[in-house]
PDB file of C-alpha atoms in Angstrom:
ATOM      1  CA  ASP A   1      65.958-135.569  15.317  1.00  0.00           C
ATOM      2  CA  GLY A   2      67.328-137.304  18.249  1.00  0.00           C
ATOM      3  CA  GLY A   3      71.139-137.898  18.347  1.00  0.00           C
ATOM      4  CA  ILE A   4      74.614-137.158  19.959  1.00  0.00           C
ATOM      5  CA  THR A   5      76.420-133.892  19.257  1.00  0.00           C
ATOM      6  CA  GLN A   6      80.126-133.680  19.885  1.00  0.00           C
ATOM      7  CA  SER A   7      82.294-130.707  19.825  1.00  0.00           C
ATOM      8  CA  PRO A   8      84.798-129.464  18.693  1.00  0.00           C
ATOM      9  CA  LYS A   9      85.168-131.690  15.817  1.00  0.00           C
ATOM     10  CA  TYR A  10      88.872-130.753  15.578  1.00  0.00           C
ATOM     11  CA  LEU A  11      90.931-129.711  18.294  1.00  0.00           C
ATOM     12  CA  PHE A  12      94.771-128.665  18.627  1.00  0.00           C
ATOM     13  CA  ARG A  13      96.409-128.691  21.974  1.00  0.00           C
ATOM     14  CA  LYS A  14      99.974-127.880  23.148  1.00  0.00           C
ATOM     15  CA  GLU A  15     101.596-130.027  25.422  1.00  0.00           C
ATOM     16  CA  GLY A  16     100.761-129.344  29.035  1.00  0.00           C
ATOM     17  CA  GLN A  17      97.297-128.024  28.405  1.00  0.00           C
ATOM     18  CA  ASN A  18      94.013-129.616  29.489  1.00  0.00           C
ATOM     19  CA  VAL A  19      91.204-129.635  26.907  1.00  0.00           C
ATOM     20  CA  THR A  20      87.489-130.542  27.392  1.00  0.00           C
ATOM     21  CA  LEU A  21      85.435-132.363  24.821  1.00  0.00           C
ATOM     22  CA  SER A  22      81.824-131.840  24.786  1.00  0.00           C
ATOM     23  CA  CYS A  23      79.131-134.601  24.303  1.00  0.00           C
ATOM     24  CA  GLU A  24      75.343-133.929  24.451  1.00  0.00           C
ATOM     25  CA  GLN A  25      72.691-136.402  23.710  1.00  0.00           C
ATOM     26  CA  ASN A  26      68.889-135.737  23.370  1.00  0.00           C
ATOM     27  CA  LEU A  27      67.952-139.418  23.192  1.00  0.00           C
ATOM     28  CA  ASN A  28      66.936-139.503  26.915  1.00  0.00           C
ATOM     29  CA  HIS A  29      69.602-142.492  27.326  1.00  0.00           C
ATOM     30  CA  ASP A  30      70.670-143.427  30.691  1.00  0.00           C
ATOM     31  CA  ALA A  31      74.254-144.525  29.794  1.00  0.00           C
ATOM     32  CA  MET A  32      76.907-142.754  28.212  1.00  0.00           C
ATOM     33  CA  TYR A  33      80.549-143.631  27.157  1.00  0.00           C
ATOM     34  CA  TRP A  34      83.899-142.155  25.914  1.00  0.00           C
ATOM     35  CA  TYR A  35      85.888-144.248  23.510  1.00  0.00           C
ATOM     36  CA  ARG A  36      89.516-143.516  21.967  1.00  0.00           C
ATOM     37  CA  GLN A  37      90.414-144.863  18.604  1.00  0.00           C
ATOM     38  CA  ASP A  38      93.916-144.761  17.343  1.00  0.00           C
ATOM     39  CA  PRO A  39      94.775-145.360  13.682  1.00  0.00           C
ATOM     40  CA  GLY A  40      94.116-148.935  12.592  1.00  0.00           C
ATOM     41  CA  GLN A  41      92.945-149.816  16.136  1.00  0.00           C
ATOM     42  CA  GLY A  42      89.594-150.741  17.702  1.00  0.00           C
ATOM     43  CA  LEU A  43      87.728-148.529  20.193  1.00  0.00           C
ATOM     44  CA  ARG A  44      89.075-148.558  23.676  1.00  0.00           C
ATOM     45  CA  LEU A  45      86.877-147.419  26.677  1.00  0.00           C
ATOM     46  CA  ILE A  46      87.942-144.569  28.730  1.00  0.00           C
ATOM     47  CA  TYR A  47      84.964-143.887  30.946  1.00  0.00           C
ATOM     48  CA  TYR A  48      81.366-144.713  31.076  1.00  0.00           C
ATOM     49  CA  SER A  49      78.386-143.537  33.259  1.00  0.00           C
ATOM     50  CA  GLN A  50      75.265-145.476  33.736  1.00  0.00           C
ATOM     51  CA  ILE A  51      73.416-142.857  35.734  1.00  0.00           C
ATOM     52  CA  VAL A  52      73.851-138.903  36.624  1.00  0.00           C
ATOM     53  CA  ASN A  53      76.229-138.291  39.142  1.00  0.00           C
ATOM     54  CA  ASP A  54      77.917-141.721  38.745  1.00  0.00           C
ATOM     55  CA  PHE A  55      80.774-142.806  36.360  1.00  0.00           C
ATOM     56  CA  GLN A  56      83.252-145.621  36.195  1.00  0.00           C
ATOM     57  CA  LYS A  57      86.755-146.040  34.742  1.00  0.00           C
ATOM     58  CA  GLY A  58      87.190-148.126  31.541  1.00  0.00           C
ATOM     59  CA  ASP A  59      90.446-149.647  30.312  1.00  0.00           C
ATOM     60  CA  ILE A  60      92.369-146.478  29.720  1.00  0.00           C
ATOM     61  CA  ALA A  61      91.294-143.981  32.086  1.00  0.00           C
ATOM     62  CA  GLU A  62      94.607-142.662  33.081  1.00  0.00           C
ATOM     63  CA  GLY A  63      95.041-139.168  32.219  1.00  0.00           C
ATOM     64  CA  TYR A  64      91.460-138.281  31.626  1.00  0.00           C
ATOM     65  CA  SER A  65      88.586-137.190  33.743  1.00  0.00           C
ATOM     66  CA  VAL A  66      84.674-136.865  33.328  1.00  0.00           C
ATOM     67  CA  SER A  67      81.642-135.563  34.924  1.00  0.00           C
ATOM     68  CA  ARG A  68      77.967-136.449  34.653  1.00  0.00           C
ATOM     69  CA  GLU A  69      75.955-133.595  36.355  1.00  0.00           C
ATOM     70  CA  LYS A  70      73.252-133.770  33.674  1.00  0.00           C
ATOM     71  CA  LYS A  71      71.632-136.772  31.932  1.00  0.00           C
ATOM     72  CA  GLU A  72      72.226-135.094  28.565  1.00  0.00           C
ATOM     73  CA  SER A  73      75.833-134.166  29.115  1.00  0.00           C
ATOM     74  CA  PHE A  74      79.175-136.216  29.641  1.00  0.00           C
ATOM     75  CA  PRO A  75      82.249-133.958  29.011  1.00  0.00           C
ATOM     76  CA  LEU A  76      85.684-135.536  28.760  1.00  0.00           C
ATOM     77  CA  THR A  77      88.834-133.705  29.987  1.00  0.00           C
ATOM     78  CA  VAL A  78      92.060-134.689  28.507  1.00  0.00           C
ATOM     79  CA  THR A  79      94.482-133.738  31.136  1.00  0.00           C
ATOM     80  CA  SER A  80      98.289-132.973  30.679  1.00  0.00           C
ATOM     81  CA  ALA A  81      99.087-136.231  32.547  1.00  0.00           C
ATOM     82  CA  GLN A  82      97.797-138.084  29.391  1.00  0.00           C
ATOM     83  CA  LYS A  83     101.039-139.000  27.688  1.00  0.00           C
ATOM     84  CA  ASN A  84      99.707-139.527  24.274  1.00  0.00           C
ATOM     85  CA  PRO A  85      96.489-137.721  23.796  1.00  0.00           C
ATOM     86  CA  THR A  86      96.550-137.580  19.953  1.00  0.00           C
ATOM     87  CA  ALA A  87      93.703-139.640  18.667  1.00  0.00           C
ATOM     88  CA  PHE A  88      89.898-139.697  17.565  1.00  0.00           C
ATOM     89  CA  TYR A  89      87.538-139.515  20.553  1.00  0.00           C
ATOM     90  CA  LEU A  90      83.965-141.067  20.336  1.00  0.00           C
ATOM     91  CA  CYS A  91      81.294-140.329  22.682  1.00  0.00           C
ATOM     92  CA  ALA A  92      78.242-142.690  22.797  1.00  0.00           C
ATOM     93  CA  SER A  93      75.080-143.479  24.623  1.00  0.00           C
ATOM     94  CA  SER A  94      72.802-146.606  25.072  1.00  0.00           C
ATOM     95  CA  ILE A  95      69.547-147.328  26.924  1.00  0.00           C
ATOM     96  CA  ARG A  96      70.741-148.484  30.481  1.00  0.00           C
ATOM     97  CA  GLU A  97      68.093-150.995  30.958  1.00  0.00           C
ATOM     98  CA  THR A  98      68.934-153.390  27.916  1.00  0.00           C
ATOM     99  CA  GLY A  99      71.532-156.103  28.446  1.00  0.00           C
ATOM    100  CA  ALA A 100      72.284-155.923  24.691  1.00  0.00           C
ATOM    101  CA  ASN A 101      73.349-152.384  24.168  1.00  0.00           C
ATOM    102  CA  VAL A 102      73.210-150.924  20.671  1.00  0.00           C
ATOM    103  CA  LEU A 103      75.369-147.789  21.092  1.00  0.00           C
ATOM    104  CA  THR A 104      74.593-144.539  19.371  1.00  0.00           C
ATOM    105  CA  PHE A 105      77.827-142.721  18.464  1.00  0.00           C
ATOM    106  CA  GLY A 106      78.490-138.975  18.097  1.00  0.00           C
ATOM    107  CA  ALA A 107      80.516-137.999  15.049  1.00  0.00           C
ATOM    108  CA  GLY A 108      83.760-137.829  16.926  1.00  0.00           C
ATOM    109  CA  SER A 109      86.419-135.328  17.978  1.00  0.00           C
ATOM    110  CA  ARG A 110      90.073-135.502  16.474  1.00  0.00           C
ATOM    111  CA  LEU A 111      92.469-134.191  19.068  1.00  0.00           C
ATOM    112  CA  THR A 112      95.951-133.324  17.943  1.00  0.00           C
ATOM    113  CA  VAL A 113      98.826-132.361  20.291  1.00  0.00           C
ATOM    114  CA  LEU A 114     101.366-130.046  18.728  1.00  0.00           C
TER     115      LEU A 114
ATOM    116  CA  GLY B   1      90.149-161.677  30.168  1.00  0.00           C
ATOM    117  CA  GLN B   2      88.436-160.538  27.205  1.00  0.00           C
ATOM    118  CA  ASN B   3      89.861-160.952  23.522  1.00  0.00           C
ATOM    119  CA  ILE B   4      88.329-160.359  20.359  1.00  0.00           C
ATOM    120  CA  ASP B   5      90.137-160.853  16.991  1.00  0.00           C
ATOM    121  CA  GLN B   6      89.269-159.964  13.352  1.00  0.00           C
ATOM    122  CA  PRO B   7      91.516-159.782  10.121  1.00  0.00           C
ATOM    123  CA  THR B   8      93.036-156.242   9.697  1.00  0.00           C
ATOM    124  CA  GLU B   9      92.309-155.937   6.064  1.00  0.00           C
ATOM    125  CA  MET B  10      90.384-157.449   3.250  1.00  0.00           C
ATOM    126  CA  THR B  11      89.768-156.758  -0.421  1.00  0.00           C
ATOM    127  CA  ALA B  12      86.872-157.731  -2.732  1.00  0.00           C
ATOM    128  CA  THR B  13      85.342-156.897  -6.045  1.00  0.00           C
ATOM    129  CA  GLU B  14      82.284-155.069  -6.636  1.00  0.00           C
ATOM    130  CA  GLY B  15      79.248-157.474  -6.810  1.00  0.00           C
ATOM    131  CA  ALA B  16      81.038-160.269  -5.080  1.00  0.00           C
ATOM    132  CA  ILE B  17      80.389-161.712  -1.705  1.00  0.00           C
ATOM    133  CA  VAL B  18      82.834-161.371   1.427  1.00  0.00           C
ATOM    134  CA  GLN B  19      82.836-162.887   4.869  1.00  0.00           C
ATOM    135  CA  ILE B  20      84.458-161.071   7.639  1.00  0.00           C
ATOM    136  CA  ASN B  21      85.365-163.458  10.610  1.00  0.00           C
ATOM    137  CA  CYS B  22      85.512-162.562  14.334  1.00  0.00           C
ATOM    138  CA  THR B  23      86.593-164.757  17.269  1.00  0.00           C
ATOM    139  CA  TYR B  24      86.231-163.843  20.790  1.00  0.00           C
ATOM    140  CA  GLN B  25      86.859-164.988  24.312  1.00  0.00           C
ATOM    141  CA  THR B  26      84.833-163.606  27.194  1.00  0.00           C
ATOM    142  CA  SER B  27      83.965-164.403  30.738  1.00  0.00           C
ATOM    143  CA  GLY B  28      80.516-163.186  30.101  1.00  0.00           C
ATOM    144  CA  PHE B  29      78.386-162.799  26.993  1.00  0.00           C
ATOM    145  CA  ASN B  30      75.390-160.727  26.322  1.00  0.00           C
ATOM    146  CA  GLY B  31      75.591-160.721  22.370  1.00  0.00           C
ATOM    147  CA  LEU B  32      77.775-160.052  19.314  1.00  0.00           C
ATOM    148  CA  PHE B  33      77.530-156.772  17.552  1.00  0.00           C
ATOM    149  CA  TRP B  34      78.725-155.554  14.348  1.00  0.00           C
ATOM    150  CA  TYR B  35      79.364-151.775  13.400  1.00  0.00           C
ATOM    151  CA  GLN B  36      80.134-150.255  10.069  1.00  0.00           C
ATOM    152  CA  GLN B  37      82.706-147.316  10.218  1.00  0.00           C
ATOM    153  CA  HIS B  38      83.458-145.090   7.252  1.00  0.00           C
ATOM    154  CA  ALA B  39      86.755-143.189   7.573  1.00  0.00           C
ATOM    155  CA  GLY B  40      86.556-140.292  10.000  1.00  0.00           C
ATOM    156  CA  GLU B  41      83.074-140.909  10.806  1.00  0.00           C
ATOM    157  CA  ALA B  42      81.106-142.474  13.722  1.00  0.00           C
ATOM    158  CA  PRO B  43      80.562-146.233  13.841  1.00  0.00           C
ATOM    159  CA  THR B  44      76.956-147.080  12.906  1.00  0.00           C
ATOM    160  CA  PHE B  45      75.066-150.258  14.048  1.00  0.00           C
ATOM    161  CA  LEU B  46      74.736-153.159  11.547  1.00  0.00           C
ATOM    162  CA  SER B  47      73.598-156.304  13.454  1.00  0.00           C
ATOM    163  CA  TYR B  48      73.275-158.056  16.690  1.00  0.00           C
ATOM    164  CA  ASN B  49      73.285-161.918  17.461  1.00  0.00           C
ATOM    165  CA  VAL B  50      72.658-163.246  20.949  1.00  0.00           C
ATOM    166  CA  LEU B  51      71.572-166.880  19.780  1.00  0.00           C
ATOM    167  CA  ASP B  52      73.326-169.162  17.594  1.00  0.00           C
ATOM    168  CA  GLY B  53      72.582-168.973  13.931  1.00  0.00           C
ATOM    169  CA  LEU B  54      72.143-166.506  11.086  1.00  0.00           C
ATOM    170  CA  GLU B  55      70.440-163.182  11.177  1.00  0.00           C
ATOM    171  CA  GLU B  56      69.757-161.750   7.750  1.00  0.00           C
ATOM    172  CA  LYS B  57      69.125-157.938   7.058  1.00  0.00           C
ATOM    173  CA  GLY B  58      69.133-157.134   3.382  1.00  0.00           C
ATOM    174  CA  ARG B  59      72.422-157.516   1.827  1.00  0.00           C
ATOM    175  CA  PHE B  60      74.124-157.997   5.094  1.00  0.00           C
ATOM    176  CA  SER B  61      73.978-161.256   7.305  1.00  0.00           C
ATOM    177  CA  SER B  62      75.593-162.167  10.649  1.00  0.00           C
ATOM    178  CA  PHE B  63      76.218-165.530  11.976  1.00  0.00           C
ATOM    179  CA  LEU B  64      77.135-166.550  15.548  1.00  0.00           C
ATOM    180  CA  SER B  65      78.347-169.882  17.232  1.00  0.00           C
ATOM    181  CA  ARG B  66      78.594-169.223  21.071  1.00  0.00           C
ATOM    182  CA  SER B  67      80.156-172.630  21.652  1.00  0.00           C
ATOM    183  CA  LYS B  68      83.023-171.730  19.173  1.00  0.00           C
ATOM    184  CA  GLY B  69      83.254-168.030  20.111  1.00  0.00           C
ATOM    185  CA  TYR B  70      82.939-167.206  16.407  1.00  0.00           C
ATOM    186  CA  SER B  71      81.104-164.918  14.486  1.00  0.00           C
ATOM    187  CA  TYR B  72      81.034-163.565  10.725  1.00  0.00           C
ATOM    188  CA  LEU B  73      79.527-160.740   8.896  1.00  0.00           C
ATOM    189  CA  LEU B  74      78.490-161.653   5.286  1.00  0.00           C
ATOM    190  CA  LEU B  75      78.263-158.906   2.653  1.00  0.00           C
ATOM    191  CA  LYS B  76      76.519-159.724  -0.484  1.00  0.00           C
ATOM    192  CA  GLU B  77      76.295-157.880  -3.794  1.00  0.00           C
ATOM    193  CA  LEU B  78      79.294-155.532  -2.811  1.00  0.00           C
ATOM    194  CA  GLN B  79      78.921-152.031  -3.631  1.00  0.00           C
ATOM    195  CA  MET B  80      81.754-149.467  -3.661  1.00  0.00           C
ATOM    196  CA  LYS B  81      79.932-147.627  -0.700  1.00  0.00           C
ATOM    197  CA  ASP B  82      80.610-150.813   1.419  1.00  0.00           C
ATOM    198  CA  SER B  83      84.313-149.920   1.598  1.00  0.00           C
ATOM    199  CA  ALA B  84      84.728-149.017   5.327  1.00  0.00           C
ATOM    200  CA  SER B  85      85.904-150.819   8.536  1.00  0.00           C
ATOM    201  CA  TYR B  86      83.797-153.304  10.171  1.00  0.00           C
ATOM    202  CA  LEU B  87      84.066-153.574  13.810  1.00  0.00           C
ATOM    203  CA  CYS B  88      83.081-156.758  15.773  1.00  0.00           C
ATOM    204  CA  ALA B  89      82.079-156.214  19.533  1.00  0.00           C
ATOM    205  CA  HIS B  90      80.904-158.429  22.244  1.00  0.00           C
ATOM    206  CA  GLY B  91      78.621-157.344  25.170  1.00  0.00           C
ATOM    207  CA  ALA B  92      79.046-158.359  28.734  1.00  0.00           C
ATOM    208  CA  GLY B  93      76.814-156.928  31.212  1.00  0.00           C
ATOM    209  CA  ASN B  94      76.549-153.084  30.258  1.00  0.00           C
ATOM    210  CA  MET B  95      79.846-153.001  28.363  1.00  0.00           C
ATOM    211  CA  LEU B  96      80.991-153.528  24.800  1.00  0.00           C
ATOM    212  CA  THR B  97      84.517-154.722  24.080  1.00  0.00           C
ATOM    213  CA  PHE B  98      85.731-153.931  20.586  1.00  0.00           C
ATOM    214  CA  GLY B  99      87.924-155.669  18.174  1.00  0.00           C
ATOM    215  CA  GLY B 100      90.422-153.710  16.081  1.00  0.00           C
ATOM    216  CA  GLY B 101      88.108-153.678  13.021  1.00  0.00           C
ATOM    217  CA  THR B 102      88.624-155.059   9.593  1.00  0.00           C
ATOM    218  CA  ARG B 103      89.125-152.524   6.848  1.00  0.00           C
ATOM    219  CA  LEU B 104      87.228-153.748   3.583  1.00  0.00           C
ATOM    220  CA  MET B 105      88.338-152.278   0.262  1.00  0.00           C
ATOM    221  CA  VAL B 106      85.812-152.876  -2.697  1.00  0.00           C
ATOM    222  CA  LYS B 107      87.364-152.682  -6.148  1.00  0.00           C
ATOM    223  CA  PRO B 108      85.815-152.088  -9.443  1.00  0.00           C
TER     224      PRO B 108
END
């Protein structure tokens, strides 16, 4: 079955460490996204990519980095520069060509900074 | 700018009908989406409106008024499993902007 796989599901990090969250999709979607969700809040866009080897900053990109070397993969690195990284991180993808983008989400990765 | 507002929490009784409202302001508009998210899980797509009016899909319906920047999600014959957060999002270009979500609690 097609879908999006995020790993790890739970991750603990010490202050000052970089961590990388994995996101893989086999839906043949061109566009991929990373969102952050804090308790009781909506989804905020971190980065998005509409095509391989290209990505754009979202609303809260500071302290994060991404790469898009393959169509299927869009890993997110949470760097030590991110001041408050504890959150639920959601990866999503969509068919690039449609103006109305139904997003398919992964199951999420919950990051906790100790 | 782009703003999108919805109530934080709602409570309803099993078997009843509930309406979750969403208002938005945007400089561009490609459609209004509703997603359902159970606690700790990924959001799943419920409905999409790009033209004014009501879209019905089983127990769920969604309404849009573009001139008023207003949408609602209507849930009929509520079931306990409908307890979840409901996220309103508007599309512009290739992007979606999400509201804060409405946490719906269904009581017996």
